[in-house]
Short mmCIF file of C-alpha atoms in Angstrom, two decimals:
data_model
loop_
_atom_site.label_atom_id
_atom_site.label_comp_id
_atom_site.label_asym_id
_atom_site.label_seq_id
_atom_site.Cartn_x
_atom_site.Cartn_y
_atom_site.Cartn_z
CA UNK A 645 -9.83 4.26 17.55
CA UNK A 646 -6.59 4.00 15.60
CA UNK A 647 -6.46 4.28 11.82
CA UNK A 648 -8.57 1.53 10.29
CA UNK A 649 -7.06 -0.62 7.53
CA UNK A 650 -9.77 -1.02 4.91
CA UNK A 651 -9.56 -3.67 2.20
CA UNK A 652 -11.47 -3.93 -1.08
CA UNK A 653 -14.35 -5.98 -2.38
CA UNK A 654 -13.20 -7.64 -5.61
CA UNK A 655 -16.74 -7.55 -7.04
CA UNK A 656 -18.51 -4.95 -4.88
CA UNK A 657 -20.40 -2.04 -6.37
CA UNK A 658 -20.33 1.32 -4.58
CA UNK A 659 -23.73 2.20 -3.15
CA UNK A 660 -23.04 5.37 -1.17
CA UNK A 661 -21.65 6.80 2.04
CA UNK A 662 -23.39 6.24 5.38
CA UNK A 663 -22.37 7.38 8.87
CA UNK A 664 -20.96 4.39 10.78
CA UNK A 665 -20.78 4.87 14.56
CA UNK A 666 -19.31 1.38 15.13
CA UNK A 667 -16.19 2.37 13.19
CA UNK A 668 -16.11 5.90 14.59
CA UNK A 669 -16.24 7.27 11.06
CA UNK A 670 -18.47 10.13 9.98
CA UNK A 671 -19.06 8.58 6.56
CA UNK A 672 -18.00 5.24 5.11
CA UNK A 673 -18.63 4.00 1.58
CA UNK A 674 -20.97 1.02 1.47
CA UNK A 675 -21.08 -1.65 -1.22
CA UNK A 676 -23.36 -4.38 -2.52
CA UNK A 677 -22.93 -7.37 -4.77
CA UNK A 678 -25.50 -6.35 -7.40
CA UNK A 679 -29.16 -7.18 -7.83
CA UNK A 680 -31.80 -5.81 -5.44
CA UNK A 681 -30.17 -3.69 -2.76
CA UNK A 682 -31.67 -4.59 0.61
CA UNK A 683 -28.33 -4.65 2.41
CA UNK A 684 -25.07 -2.82 1.88
CA UNK A 685 -21.75 -3.48 3.59
CA UNK A 686 -18.76 -1.45 4.70
CA UNK A 687 -15.47 -2.16 3.03
CA UNK A 688 -13.83 -5.10 4.77
CA UNK A 689 -11.53 -3.96 7.57
CA UNK A 690 -8.75 -5.58 9.58
CA UNK A 691 -9.06 -5.97 13.35
CA UNK A 692 -6.60 -8.06 15.37
CA UNK A 693 -5.43 -9.99 12.30
CA UNK A 694 -8.93 -10.87 11.12
CA UNK A 695 -11.25 -9.36 8.51
CA UNK A 696 -14.73 -8.04 9.29
CA UNK A 697 -17.39 -5.77 7.86
CA UNK A 698 -20.67 -4.23 9.02
CA UNK A 699 -24.04 -4.52 7.32
CA UNK A 700 -26.60 -1.73 6.75
CA UNK A 701 -30.23 -2.93 6.46
CA UNK A 702 -32.09 -0.63 4.07
CA UNK A 703 -35.48 -2.09 5.03
CA UNK A 704 -35.13 -0.71 8.57
CA UNK A 705 -32.79 2.15 7.60
CA UNK A 706 -30.19 1.18 10.17
CA UNK A 707 -27.03 -0.76 10.91
CA UNK A 708 -27.15 -4.38 11.98
CA UNK A 709 -25.20 -3.50 15.14
CA UNK A 710 -25.43 -6.87 16.86
CA UNK A 711 -22.21 -8.18 15.42
CA UNK A 712 -19.41 -7.71 13.00
CA UNK A 713 -19.49 -10.07 10.05
CA UNK A 714 -16.40 -12.27 10.09
CA UNK A 715 -14.80 -12.72 6.65
CA UNK A 716 -11.58 -14.61 7.46
CA UNK A 717 -7.98 -14.17 8.49
CA UNK A 718 -5.98 -11.27 7.11
CA UNK A 719 -3.10 -11.84 4.70
CA UNK A 720 -1.27 -9.17 2.68
CA UNK A 721 -2.93 -8.18 -0.60
CA UNK A 722 -6.12 -10.12 0.16
CA UNK A 723 -9.42 -8.96 -1.35
CA UNK A 724 -12.90 -10.07 -0.36
CA UNK A 725 -15.70 -11.19 -2.67
CA UNK A 726 -19.49 -11.08 -2.43
CA UNK A 727 -20.80 -14.59 -2.99
#
């Protein structure tokens, strides 16, 4: 996989690094929006002009591998926000 362009969460809090086989990365920082931490998310990343992330489910101690989470179209200097 070519170099991944990661974006930032405007209001995400760092949780910790987790191995992410879907991104081909040994460790990626995961983030959450605050409050109870049942799920954490990779930094948003750009793929084919669109923004996605992956979710880690802490209840089952594994990635939600079924799908990427679509966050929108990529534009320069865009940041993503937990809602």
